[in-house]
Short mmCIF file of C-alpha atoms and ligand atoms in Angstrom, two decimals:
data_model
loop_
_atom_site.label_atom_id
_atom_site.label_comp_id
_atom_site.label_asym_id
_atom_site.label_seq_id
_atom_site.Cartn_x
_atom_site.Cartn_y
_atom_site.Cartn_z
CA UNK A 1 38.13 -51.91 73.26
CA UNK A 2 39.66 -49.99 76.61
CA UNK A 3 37.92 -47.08 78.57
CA UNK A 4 39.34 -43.87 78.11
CA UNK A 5 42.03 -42.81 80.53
CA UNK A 6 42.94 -47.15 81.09
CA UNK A 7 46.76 -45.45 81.15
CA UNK A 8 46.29 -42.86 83.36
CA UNK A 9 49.47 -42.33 85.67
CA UNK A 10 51.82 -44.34 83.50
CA UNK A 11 54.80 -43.14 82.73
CA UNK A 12 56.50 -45.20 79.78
CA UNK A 13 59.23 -45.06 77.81
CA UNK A 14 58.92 -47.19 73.89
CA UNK A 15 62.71 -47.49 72.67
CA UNK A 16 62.21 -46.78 68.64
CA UNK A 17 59.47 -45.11 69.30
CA UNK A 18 59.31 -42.40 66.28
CA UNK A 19 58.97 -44.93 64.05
CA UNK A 20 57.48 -48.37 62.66
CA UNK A 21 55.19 -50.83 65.92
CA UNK A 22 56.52 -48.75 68.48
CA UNK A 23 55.40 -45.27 66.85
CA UNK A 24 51.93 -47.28 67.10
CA UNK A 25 52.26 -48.07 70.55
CA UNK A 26 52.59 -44.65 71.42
CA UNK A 27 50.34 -43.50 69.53
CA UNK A 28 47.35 -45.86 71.66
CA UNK A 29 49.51 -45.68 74.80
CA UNK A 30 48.83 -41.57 74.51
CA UNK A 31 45.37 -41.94 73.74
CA UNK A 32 44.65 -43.94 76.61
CA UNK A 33 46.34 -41.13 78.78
CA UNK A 34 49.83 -42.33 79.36
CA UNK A 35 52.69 -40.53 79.60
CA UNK A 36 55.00 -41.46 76.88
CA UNK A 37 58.59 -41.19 76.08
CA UNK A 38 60.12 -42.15 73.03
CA UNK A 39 63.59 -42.85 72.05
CA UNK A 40 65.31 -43.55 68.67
CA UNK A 41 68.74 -42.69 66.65
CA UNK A 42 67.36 -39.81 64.82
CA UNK A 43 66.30 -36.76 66.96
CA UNK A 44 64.36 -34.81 64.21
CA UNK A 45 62.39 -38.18 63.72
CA UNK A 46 61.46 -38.26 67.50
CA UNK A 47 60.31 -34.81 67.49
CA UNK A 48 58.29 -34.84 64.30
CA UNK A 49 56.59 -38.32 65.51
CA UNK A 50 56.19 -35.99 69.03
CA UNK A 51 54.80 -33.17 67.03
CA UNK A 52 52.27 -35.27 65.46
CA UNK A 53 50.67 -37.40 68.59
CA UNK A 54 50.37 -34.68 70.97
CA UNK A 55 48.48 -32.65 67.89
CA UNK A 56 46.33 -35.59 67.42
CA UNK A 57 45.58 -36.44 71.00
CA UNK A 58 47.41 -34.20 73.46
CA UNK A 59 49.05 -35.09 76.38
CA UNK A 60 52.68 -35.36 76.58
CA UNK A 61 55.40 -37.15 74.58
CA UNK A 62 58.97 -36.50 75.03
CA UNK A 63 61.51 -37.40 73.26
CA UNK A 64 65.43 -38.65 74.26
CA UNK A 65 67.86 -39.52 71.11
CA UNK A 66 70.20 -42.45 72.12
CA UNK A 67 71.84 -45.44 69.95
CA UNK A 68 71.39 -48.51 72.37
CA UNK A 69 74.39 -49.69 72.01
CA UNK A 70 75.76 -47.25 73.97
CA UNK A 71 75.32 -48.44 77.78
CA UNK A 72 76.29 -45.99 79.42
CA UNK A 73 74.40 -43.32 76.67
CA UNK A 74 71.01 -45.75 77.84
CA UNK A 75 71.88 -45.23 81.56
CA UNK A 76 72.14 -41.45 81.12
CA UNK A 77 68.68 -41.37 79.35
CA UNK A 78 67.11 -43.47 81.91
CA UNK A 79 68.28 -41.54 84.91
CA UNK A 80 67.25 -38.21 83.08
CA UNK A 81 64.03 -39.50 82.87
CA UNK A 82 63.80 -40.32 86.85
CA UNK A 83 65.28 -36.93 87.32
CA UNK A 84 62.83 -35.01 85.16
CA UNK A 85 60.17 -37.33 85.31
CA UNK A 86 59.69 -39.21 88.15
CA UNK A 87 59.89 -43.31 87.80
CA UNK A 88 59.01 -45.17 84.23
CA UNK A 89 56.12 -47.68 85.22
CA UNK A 90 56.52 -49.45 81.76
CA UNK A 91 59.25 -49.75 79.45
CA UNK A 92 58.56 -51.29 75.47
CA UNK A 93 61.94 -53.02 74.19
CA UNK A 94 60.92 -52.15 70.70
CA UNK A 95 64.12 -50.60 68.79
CA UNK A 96 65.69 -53.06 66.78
CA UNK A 97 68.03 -53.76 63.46
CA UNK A 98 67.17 -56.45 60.76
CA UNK A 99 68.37 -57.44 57.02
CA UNK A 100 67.76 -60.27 55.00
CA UNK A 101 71.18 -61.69 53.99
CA UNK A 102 72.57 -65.53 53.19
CA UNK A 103 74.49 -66.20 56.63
CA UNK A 104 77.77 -67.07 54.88
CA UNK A 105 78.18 -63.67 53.51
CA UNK A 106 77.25 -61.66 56.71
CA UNK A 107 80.39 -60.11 57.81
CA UNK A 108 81.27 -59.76 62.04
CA UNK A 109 80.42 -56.27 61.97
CA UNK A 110 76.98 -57.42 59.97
CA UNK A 111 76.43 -59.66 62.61
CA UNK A 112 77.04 -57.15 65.24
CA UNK A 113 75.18 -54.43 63.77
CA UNK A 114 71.98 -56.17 65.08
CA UNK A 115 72.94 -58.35 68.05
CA UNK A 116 74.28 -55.07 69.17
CA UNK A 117 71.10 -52.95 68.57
CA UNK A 118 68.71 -56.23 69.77
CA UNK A 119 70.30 -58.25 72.34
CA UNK A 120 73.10 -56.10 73.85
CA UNK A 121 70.95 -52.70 73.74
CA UNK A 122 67.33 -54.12 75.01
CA UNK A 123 69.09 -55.38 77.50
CA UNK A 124 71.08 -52.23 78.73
CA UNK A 125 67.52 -50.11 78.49
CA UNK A 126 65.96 -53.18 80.57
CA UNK A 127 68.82 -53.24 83.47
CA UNK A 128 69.11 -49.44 83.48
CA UNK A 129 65.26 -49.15 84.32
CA UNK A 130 64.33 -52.16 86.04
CA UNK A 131 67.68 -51.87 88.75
CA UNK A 132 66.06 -48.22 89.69
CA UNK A 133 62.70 -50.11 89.75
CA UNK A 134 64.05 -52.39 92.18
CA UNK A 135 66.39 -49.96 94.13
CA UNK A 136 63.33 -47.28 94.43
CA UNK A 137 60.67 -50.66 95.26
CA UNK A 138 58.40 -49.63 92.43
CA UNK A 139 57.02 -52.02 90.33
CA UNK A 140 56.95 -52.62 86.47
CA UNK A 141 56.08 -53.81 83.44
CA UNK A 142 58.85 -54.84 80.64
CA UNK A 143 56.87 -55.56 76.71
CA UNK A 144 59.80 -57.06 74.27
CA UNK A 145 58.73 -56.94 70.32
CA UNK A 146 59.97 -60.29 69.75
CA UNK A 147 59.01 -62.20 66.32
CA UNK A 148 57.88 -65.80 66.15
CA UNK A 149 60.83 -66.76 65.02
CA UNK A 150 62.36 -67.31 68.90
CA UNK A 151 60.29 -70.46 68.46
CA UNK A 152 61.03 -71.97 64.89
CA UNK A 153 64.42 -70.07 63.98
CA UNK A 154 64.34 -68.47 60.57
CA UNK A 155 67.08 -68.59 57.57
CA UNK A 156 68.24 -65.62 55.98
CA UNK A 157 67.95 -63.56 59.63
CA UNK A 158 69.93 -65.48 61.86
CA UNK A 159 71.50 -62.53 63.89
CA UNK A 160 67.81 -61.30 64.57
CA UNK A 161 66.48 -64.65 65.38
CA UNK A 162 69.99 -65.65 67.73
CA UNK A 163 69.33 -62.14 69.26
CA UNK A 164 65.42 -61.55 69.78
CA UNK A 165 65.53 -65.78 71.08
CA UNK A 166 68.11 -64.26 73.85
CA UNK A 167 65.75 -61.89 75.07
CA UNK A 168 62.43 -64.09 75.02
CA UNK A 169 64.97 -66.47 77.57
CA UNK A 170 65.33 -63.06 78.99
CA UNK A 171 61.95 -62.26 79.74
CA UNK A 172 61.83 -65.80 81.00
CA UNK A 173 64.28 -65.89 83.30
CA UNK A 174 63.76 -62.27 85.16
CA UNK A 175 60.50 -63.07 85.22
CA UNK A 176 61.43 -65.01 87.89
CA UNK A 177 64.45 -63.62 89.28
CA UNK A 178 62.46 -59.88 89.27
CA UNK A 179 58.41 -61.24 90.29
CA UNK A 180 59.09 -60.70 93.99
CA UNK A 181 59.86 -57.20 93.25
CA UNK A 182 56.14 -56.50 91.31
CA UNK A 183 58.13 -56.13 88.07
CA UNK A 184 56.97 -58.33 85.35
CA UNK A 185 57.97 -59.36 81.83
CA UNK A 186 56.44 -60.17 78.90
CA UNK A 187 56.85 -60.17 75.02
CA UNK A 188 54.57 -60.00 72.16
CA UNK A 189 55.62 -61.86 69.21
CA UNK A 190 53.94 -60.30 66.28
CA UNK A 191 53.33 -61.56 62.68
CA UNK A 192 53.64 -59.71 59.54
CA UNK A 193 52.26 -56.07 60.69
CA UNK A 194 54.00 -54.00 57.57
CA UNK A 195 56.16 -51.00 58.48
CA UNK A 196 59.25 -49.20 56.22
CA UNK A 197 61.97 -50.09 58.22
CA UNK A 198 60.99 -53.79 58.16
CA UNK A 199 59.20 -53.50 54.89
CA UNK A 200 63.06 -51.85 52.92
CA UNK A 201 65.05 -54.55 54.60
CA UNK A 202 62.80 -57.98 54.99
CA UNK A 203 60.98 -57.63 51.87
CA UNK A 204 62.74 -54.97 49.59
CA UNK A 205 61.38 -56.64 46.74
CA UNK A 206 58.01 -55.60 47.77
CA UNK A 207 56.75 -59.03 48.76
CA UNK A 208 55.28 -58.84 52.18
CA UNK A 209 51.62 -59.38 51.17
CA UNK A 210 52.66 -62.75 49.20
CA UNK A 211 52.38 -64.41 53.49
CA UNK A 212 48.65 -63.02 53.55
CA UNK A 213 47.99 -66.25 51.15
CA UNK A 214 49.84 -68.53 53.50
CA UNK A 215 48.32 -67.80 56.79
CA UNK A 216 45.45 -69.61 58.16
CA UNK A 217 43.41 -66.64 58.55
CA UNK A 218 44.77 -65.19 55.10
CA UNK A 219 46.00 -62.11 55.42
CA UNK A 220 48.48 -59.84 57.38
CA UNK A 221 48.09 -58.04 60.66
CA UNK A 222 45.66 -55.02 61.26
CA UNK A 223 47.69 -52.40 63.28
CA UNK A 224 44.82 -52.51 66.25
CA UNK A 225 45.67 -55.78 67.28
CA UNK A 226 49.10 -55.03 68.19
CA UNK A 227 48.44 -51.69 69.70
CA UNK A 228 45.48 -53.69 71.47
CA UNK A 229 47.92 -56.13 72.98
CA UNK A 230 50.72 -54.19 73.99
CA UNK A 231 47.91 -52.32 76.18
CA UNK A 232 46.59 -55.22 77.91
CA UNK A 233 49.82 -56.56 78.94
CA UNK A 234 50.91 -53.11 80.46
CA UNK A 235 47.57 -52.04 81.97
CA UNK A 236 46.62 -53.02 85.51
CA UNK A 237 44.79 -55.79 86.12
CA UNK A 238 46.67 -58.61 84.59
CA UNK A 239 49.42 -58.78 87.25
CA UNK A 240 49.82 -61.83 87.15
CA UNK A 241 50.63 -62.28 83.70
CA UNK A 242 54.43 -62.43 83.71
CA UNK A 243 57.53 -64.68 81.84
CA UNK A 244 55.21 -64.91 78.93
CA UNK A 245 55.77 -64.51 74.91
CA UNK A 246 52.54 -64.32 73.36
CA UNK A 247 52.37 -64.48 69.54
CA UNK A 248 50.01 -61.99 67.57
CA UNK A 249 50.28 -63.67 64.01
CA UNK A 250 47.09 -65.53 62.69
CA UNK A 251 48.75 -68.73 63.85
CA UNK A 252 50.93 -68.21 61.03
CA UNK A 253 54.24 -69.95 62.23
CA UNK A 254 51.96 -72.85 63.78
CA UNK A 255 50.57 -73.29 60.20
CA UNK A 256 53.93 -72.18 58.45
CA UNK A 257 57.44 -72.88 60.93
CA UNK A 258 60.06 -70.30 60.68
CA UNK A 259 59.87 -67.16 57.61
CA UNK A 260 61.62 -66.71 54.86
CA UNK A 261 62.78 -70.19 53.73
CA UNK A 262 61.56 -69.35 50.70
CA UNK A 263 64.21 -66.80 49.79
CA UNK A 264 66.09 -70.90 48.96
CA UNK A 265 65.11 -69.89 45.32
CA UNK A 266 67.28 -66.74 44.71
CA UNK A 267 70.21 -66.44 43.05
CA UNK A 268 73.39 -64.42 43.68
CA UNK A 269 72.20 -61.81 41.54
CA UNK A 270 69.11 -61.88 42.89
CA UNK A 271 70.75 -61.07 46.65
CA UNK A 272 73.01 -58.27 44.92
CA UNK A 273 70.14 -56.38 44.26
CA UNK A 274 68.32 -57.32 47.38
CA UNK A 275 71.60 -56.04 49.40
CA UNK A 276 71.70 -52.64 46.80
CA UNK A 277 67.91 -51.70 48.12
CA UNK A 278 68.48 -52.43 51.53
CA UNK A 279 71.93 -50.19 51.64
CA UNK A 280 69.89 -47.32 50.02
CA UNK A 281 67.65 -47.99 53.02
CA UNK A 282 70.17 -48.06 55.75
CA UNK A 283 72.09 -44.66 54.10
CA UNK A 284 69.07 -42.62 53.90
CA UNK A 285 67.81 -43.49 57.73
CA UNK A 286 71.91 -42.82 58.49
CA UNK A 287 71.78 -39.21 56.89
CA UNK A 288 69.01 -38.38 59.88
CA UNK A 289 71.15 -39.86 62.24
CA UNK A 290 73.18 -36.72 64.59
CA UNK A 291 76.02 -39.73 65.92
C1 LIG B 1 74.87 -57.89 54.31
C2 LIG B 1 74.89 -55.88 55.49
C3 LIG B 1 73.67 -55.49 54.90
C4 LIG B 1 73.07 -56.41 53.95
C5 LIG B 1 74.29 -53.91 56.26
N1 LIG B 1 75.23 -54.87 56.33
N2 LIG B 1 73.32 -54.27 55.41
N3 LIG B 1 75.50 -57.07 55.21
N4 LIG B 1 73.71 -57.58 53.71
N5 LIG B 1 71.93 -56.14 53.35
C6 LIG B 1 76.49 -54.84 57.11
C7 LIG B 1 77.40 -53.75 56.57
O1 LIG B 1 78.09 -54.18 55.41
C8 LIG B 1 78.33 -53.52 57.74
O2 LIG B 1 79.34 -54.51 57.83
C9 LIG B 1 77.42 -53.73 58.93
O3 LIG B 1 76.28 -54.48 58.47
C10 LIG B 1 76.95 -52.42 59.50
O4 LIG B 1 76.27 -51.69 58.49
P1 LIG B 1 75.82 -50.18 58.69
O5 LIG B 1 74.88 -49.83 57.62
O6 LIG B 1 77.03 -49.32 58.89
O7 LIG B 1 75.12 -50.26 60.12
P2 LIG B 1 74.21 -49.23 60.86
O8 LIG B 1 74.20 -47.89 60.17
O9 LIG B 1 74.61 -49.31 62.28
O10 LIG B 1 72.77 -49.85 60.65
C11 LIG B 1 72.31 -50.94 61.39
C12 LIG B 1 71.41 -51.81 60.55
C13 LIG B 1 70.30 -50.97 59.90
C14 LIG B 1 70.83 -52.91 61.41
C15 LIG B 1 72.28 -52.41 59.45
O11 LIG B 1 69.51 -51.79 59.08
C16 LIG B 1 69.42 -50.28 60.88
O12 LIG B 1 69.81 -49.29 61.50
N6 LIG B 1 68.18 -50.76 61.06
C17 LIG B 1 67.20 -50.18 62.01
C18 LIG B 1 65.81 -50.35 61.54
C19 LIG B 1 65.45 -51.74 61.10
O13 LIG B 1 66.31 -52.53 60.71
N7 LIG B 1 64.18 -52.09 61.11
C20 LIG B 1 63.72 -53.41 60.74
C21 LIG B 1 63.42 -54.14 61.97
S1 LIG B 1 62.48 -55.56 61.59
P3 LIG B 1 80.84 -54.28 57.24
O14 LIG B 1 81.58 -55.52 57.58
O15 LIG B 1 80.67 -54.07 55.76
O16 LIG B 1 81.35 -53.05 57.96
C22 LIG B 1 62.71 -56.64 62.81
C23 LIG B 1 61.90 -57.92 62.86
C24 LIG B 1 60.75 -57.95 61.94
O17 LIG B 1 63.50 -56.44 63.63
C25 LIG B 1 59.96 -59.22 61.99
C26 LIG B 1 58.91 -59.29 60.87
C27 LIG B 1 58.09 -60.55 60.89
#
């Protein structure tokens, strides 16, 4: 769909990148000659995700362990890449956290587990590289993975939704505040596009493929498309393009509102062994963790 070397001289840095979409979007971003940092929580998952692109495709991918949380941990990555590297170009807000759980039994530190990963940290990585941007007058592109949800809400995620509708406002609002610098913002909103991490904590009981049936064009997403858009919006030649969250989903929530709705039919024990699967999840992704 692009000519070879569309990413040539791009320097740009995919938060969660060793895993999941944004493994994928550094996977095409590489292949179309970008340069591509990745960051993530585990370092041995960076490096083995590193490992395996530049085999496939050469080029360079380096890799910077950081939990976004940590603002001043994002600032120190950032600036280590201007040191080392020279000035990002692009930057893909694509780490995030996400569970399925009834609202009423989340717990604060539930609650902040996510909005700290999703709205607190995309943010940090987003100031930290676009004030450079501005201070050094280079211009940029900002991607958010958002979900559709920012538009319908969703039950049974509401720190995800709250958060991920904070930064499409976001992407809104410096849109504006950040066009007269040449930096621009958009988000991609995508539909069900299967990975583990959101596969083990959205759908532990394995039923992901039951929305195929549901959405107009019946079935789930095909990796391309994603990787497809998240290269349009940060190649040159759609500068204009800015403030905008585009959704990459079949029209599913058009056709369908908000996800999940019809989780309405489980019962407590139901959700104890929803929450037992996704724990195993979040302890076995932990034991890679270094911090
Ligand atoms: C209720 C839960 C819970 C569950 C965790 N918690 N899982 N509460 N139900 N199933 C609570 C814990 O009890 C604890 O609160 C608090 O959350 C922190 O838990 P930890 O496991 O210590 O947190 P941490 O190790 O920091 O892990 C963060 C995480 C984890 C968000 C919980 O899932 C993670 O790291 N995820 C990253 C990858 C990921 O989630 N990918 C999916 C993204 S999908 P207490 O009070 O007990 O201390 C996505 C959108 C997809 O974003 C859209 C598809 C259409």
């Amino acid at each position: 769909m692009f000519k070879e070397g569309l990413l040539k001289g791009k320097r740009i840095l995919i938060t969660g990148g060793g895993t999941g979409l944004g493994k994928e979007i550094a996977s095409r971003y590489l292949q179309l000659g970008a340069e591509v940092w990745i960051a993530g929580r585990r370092g041995a998952v960076l490096d083995s995700c590193s490992n395996e692109l530049t085999e496939k495709y050469g080029g360079t991918v380096k890799t910077h362990p950081v939990d976004i949380r940590d603002a001043q941990a994002v600032d120190a990555m950032v600036q280590r890449i201007w040191d080392e590297a020279g000035p990002l170009t692009g930057l893909v807000n694509n780490a995030a956290g996400n569970f399925i759980s009834p609202t009423k039994d989340l717990t604060p530190n539930g609650f902040n587990a996510i909005a700290n990963i999703v709205f607190h940290g995309s943010f940090y990585v987003t100031h930290a590289v676009g004030k450079r941007w501005i201070e050094g007058k280079h211009k940029g592109s900002v991607i958010s993975i958002l979900v559709t949800w920012v538009h319908t809400g969703s039950p049974y995620v509401v720190p995800s939704a709250m958060s991920k509708a904070g930064l499409h406002v976001m992407t809104k609002s410096l849109a504006v505040e950040w066009g007269r610098y040449g930096i621009r913002l958009n988000a991609i909103a995508p539909g069900p596009f299967p990975t583990e991490g959101a596969s083990k904590r959205l759908r532990p009981d394995g039923s992901f493929e039951d929305g195929a049936s549901r959405n107009p064009m019946r079935r789930i997403g095909d990796m391309p498309e994603l990787q497809n858009l998240a290269t349009f919006l940060m190649a040159d030649g759609c500068e204009w393009l800015t403030g905008e969250t585009i959704a990459v989903d079949g029209a599913g929530y058009l056709a369908n509102g908000g996800s999940f709705a019809e989780l309405d039919k489980l019962t407590d024990a139901d959700w104890d062994q929803m929450r037992a699967k996704i724990k195993a999840q979040n302890d076995k992704d932990r034991a890679g963790r270094s911090a």
